[in-house]
Short mmCIF file of N, CA and C in Angstrom, two decimals:
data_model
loop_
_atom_site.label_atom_id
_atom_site.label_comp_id
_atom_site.label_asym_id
_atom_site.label_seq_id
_atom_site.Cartn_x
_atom_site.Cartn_y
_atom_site.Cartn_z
N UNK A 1 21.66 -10.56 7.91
CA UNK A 1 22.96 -10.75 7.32
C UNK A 1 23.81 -11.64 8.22
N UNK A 2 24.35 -12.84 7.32
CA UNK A 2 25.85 -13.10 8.06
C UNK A 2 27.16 -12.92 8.46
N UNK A 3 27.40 -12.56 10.02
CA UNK A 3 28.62 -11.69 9.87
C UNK A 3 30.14 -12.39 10.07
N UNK A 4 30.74 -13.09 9.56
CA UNK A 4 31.83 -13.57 10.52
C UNK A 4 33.36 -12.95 10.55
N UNK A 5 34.13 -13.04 11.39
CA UNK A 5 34.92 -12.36 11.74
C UNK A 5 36.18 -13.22 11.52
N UNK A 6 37.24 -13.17 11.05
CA UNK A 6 38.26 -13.83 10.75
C UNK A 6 39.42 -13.54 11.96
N UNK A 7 40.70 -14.73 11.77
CA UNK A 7 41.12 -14.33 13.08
C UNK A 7 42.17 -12.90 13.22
N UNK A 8 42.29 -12.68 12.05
CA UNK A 8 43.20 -11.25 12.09
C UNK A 8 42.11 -9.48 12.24
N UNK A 9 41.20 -9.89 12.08
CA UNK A 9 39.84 -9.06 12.79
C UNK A 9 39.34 -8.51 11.42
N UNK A 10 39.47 -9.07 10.36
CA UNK A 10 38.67 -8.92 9.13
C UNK A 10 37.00 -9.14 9.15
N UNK A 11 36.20 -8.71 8.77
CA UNK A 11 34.72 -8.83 8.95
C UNK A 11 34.54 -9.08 7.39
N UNK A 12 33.52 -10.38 7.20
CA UNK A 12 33.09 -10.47 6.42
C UNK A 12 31.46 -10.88 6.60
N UNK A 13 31.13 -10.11 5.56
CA UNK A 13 29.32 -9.88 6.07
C UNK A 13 29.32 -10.46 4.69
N UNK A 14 28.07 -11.56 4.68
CA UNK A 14 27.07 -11.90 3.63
C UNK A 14 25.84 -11.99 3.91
N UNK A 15 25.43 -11.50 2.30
CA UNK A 15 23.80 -10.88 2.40
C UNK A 15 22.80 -12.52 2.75
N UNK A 16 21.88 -12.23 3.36
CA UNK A 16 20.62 -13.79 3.16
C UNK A 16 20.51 -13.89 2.11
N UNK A 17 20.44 -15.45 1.75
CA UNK A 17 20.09 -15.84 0.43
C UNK A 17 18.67 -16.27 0.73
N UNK A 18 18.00 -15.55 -0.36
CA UNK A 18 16.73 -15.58 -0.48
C UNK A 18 16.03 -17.32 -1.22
N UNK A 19 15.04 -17.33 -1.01
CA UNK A 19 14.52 -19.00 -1.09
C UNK A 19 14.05 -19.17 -2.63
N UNK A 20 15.14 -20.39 -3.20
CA UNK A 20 15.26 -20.21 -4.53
C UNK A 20 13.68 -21.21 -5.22
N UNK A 21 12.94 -20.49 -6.10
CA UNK A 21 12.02 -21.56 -6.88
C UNK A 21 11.81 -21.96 -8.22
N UNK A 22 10.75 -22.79 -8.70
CA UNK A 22 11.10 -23.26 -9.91
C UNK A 22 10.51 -22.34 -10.65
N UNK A 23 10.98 -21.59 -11.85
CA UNK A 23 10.16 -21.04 -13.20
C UNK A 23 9.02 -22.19 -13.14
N UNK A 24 7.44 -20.97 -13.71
CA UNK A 24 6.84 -21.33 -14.22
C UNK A 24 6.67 -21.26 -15.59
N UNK A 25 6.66 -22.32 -17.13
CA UNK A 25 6.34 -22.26 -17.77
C UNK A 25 4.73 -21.32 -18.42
N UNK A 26 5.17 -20.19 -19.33
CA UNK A 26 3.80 -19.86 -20.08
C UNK A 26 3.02 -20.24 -20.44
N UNK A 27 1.61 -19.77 -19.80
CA UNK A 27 0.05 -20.72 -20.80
C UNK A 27 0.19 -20.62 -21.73
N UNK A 28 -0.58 -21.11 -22.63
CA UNK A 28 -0.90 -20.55 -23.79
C UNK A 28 -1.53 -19.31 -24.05
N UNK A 29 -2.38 -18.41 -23.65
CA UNK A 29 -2.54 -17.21 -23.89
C UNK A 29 -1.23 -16.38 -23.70
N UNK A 30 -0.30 -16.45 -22.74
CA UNK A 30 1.05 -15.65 -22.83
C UNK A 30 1.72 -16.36 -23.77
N UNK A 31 1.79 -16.76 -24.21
CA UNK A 31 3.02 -17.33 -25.89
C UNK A 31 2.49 -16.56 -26.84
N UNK A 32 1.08 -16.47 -27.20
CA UNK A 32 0.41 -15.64 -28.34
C UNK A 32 0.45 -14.45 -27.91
N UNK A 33 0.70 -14.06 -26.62
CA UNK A 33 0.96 -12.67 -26.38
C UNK A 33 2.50 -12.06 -26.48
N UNK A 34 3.00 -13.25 -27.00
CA UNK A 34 4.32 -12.83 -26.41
C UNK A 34 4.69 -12.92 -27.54
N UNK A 35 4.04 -14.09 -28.76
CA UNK A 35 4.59 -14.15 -30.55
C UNK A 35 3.81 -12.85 -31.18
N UNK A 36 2.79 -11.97 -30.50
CA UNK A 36 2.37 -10.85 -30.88
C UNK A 36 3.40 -9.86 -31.28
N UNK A 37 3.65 -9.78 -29.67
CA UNK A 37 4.57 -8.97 -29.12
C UNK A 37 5.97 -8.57 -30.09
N UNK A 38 6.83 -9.84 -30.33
CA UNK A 38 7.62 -10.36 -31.07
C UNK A 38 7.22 -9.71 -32.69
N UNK A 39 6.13 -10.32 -33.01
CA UNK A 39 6.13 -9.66 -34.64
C UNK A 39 5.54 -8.44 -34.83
N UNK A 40 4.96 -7.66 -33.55
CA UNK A 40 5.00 -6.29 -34.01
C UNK A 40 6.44 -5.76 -33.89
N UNK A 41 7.32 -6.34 -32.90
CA UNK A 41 8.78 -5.79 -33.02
C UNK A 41 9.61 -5.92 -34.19
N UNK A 42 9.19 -6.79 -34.61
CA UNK A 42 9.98 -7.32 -35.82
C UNK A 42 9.71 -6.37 -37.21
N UNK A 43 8.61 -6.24 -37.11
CA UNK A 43 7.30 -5.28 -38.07
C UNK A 43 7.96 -3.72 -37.66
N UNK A 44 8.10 -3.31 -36.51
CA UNK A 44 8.76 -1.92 -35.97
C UNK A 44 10.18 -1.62 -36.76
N UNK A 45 11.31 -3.08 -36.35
CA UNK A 45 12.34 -2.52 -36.58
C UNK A 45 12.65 -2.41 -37.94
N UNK A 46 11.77 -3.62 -38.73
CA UNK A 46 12.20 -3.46 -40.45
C UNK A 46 11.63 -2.24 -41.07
N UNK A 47 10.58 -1.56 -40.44
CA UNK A 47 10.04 -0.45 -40.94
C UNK A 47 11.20 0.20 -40.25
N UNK A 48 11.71 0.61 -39.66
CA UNK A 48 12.76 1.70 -39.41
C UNK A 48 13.96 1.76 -39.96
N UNK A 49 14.90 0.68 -40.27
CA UNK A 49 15.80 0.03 -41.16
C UNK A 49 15.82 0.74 -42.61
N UNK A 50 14.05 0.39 -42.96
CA UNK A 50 13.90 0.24 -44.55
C UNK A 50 13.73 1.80 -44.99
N UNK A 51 13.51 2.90 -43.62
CA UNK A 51 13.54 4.21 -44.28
C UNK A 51 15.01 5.22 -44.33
#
């Protein structure tokens, strides 16, 4: 942590910033897992709605 001290004796601490990276884009097997995913939810909530 960074601590610094101001001149009236205030402490201000900040946390480490952790090391930022790029998103990886989904293969193609995770998109079809994920448009699965998606239309069984979709399939879940209209069946619950419709009773």
């Amino acid at each position: 942590m960074i601590t610094q001290q101001l001149d009236n004796g205030i402490l201000n601490i900040y946390a480490t910033e952790t090391e930022s990276y790029s998103a990886v884009p989904p293969s193609p097997e995770q998109r079809k897992a994920y448009a699965l995913q998606g239309g069984i939810a979709i399939l879940l909530i209209s069946t619950l709605m419709a009773i």
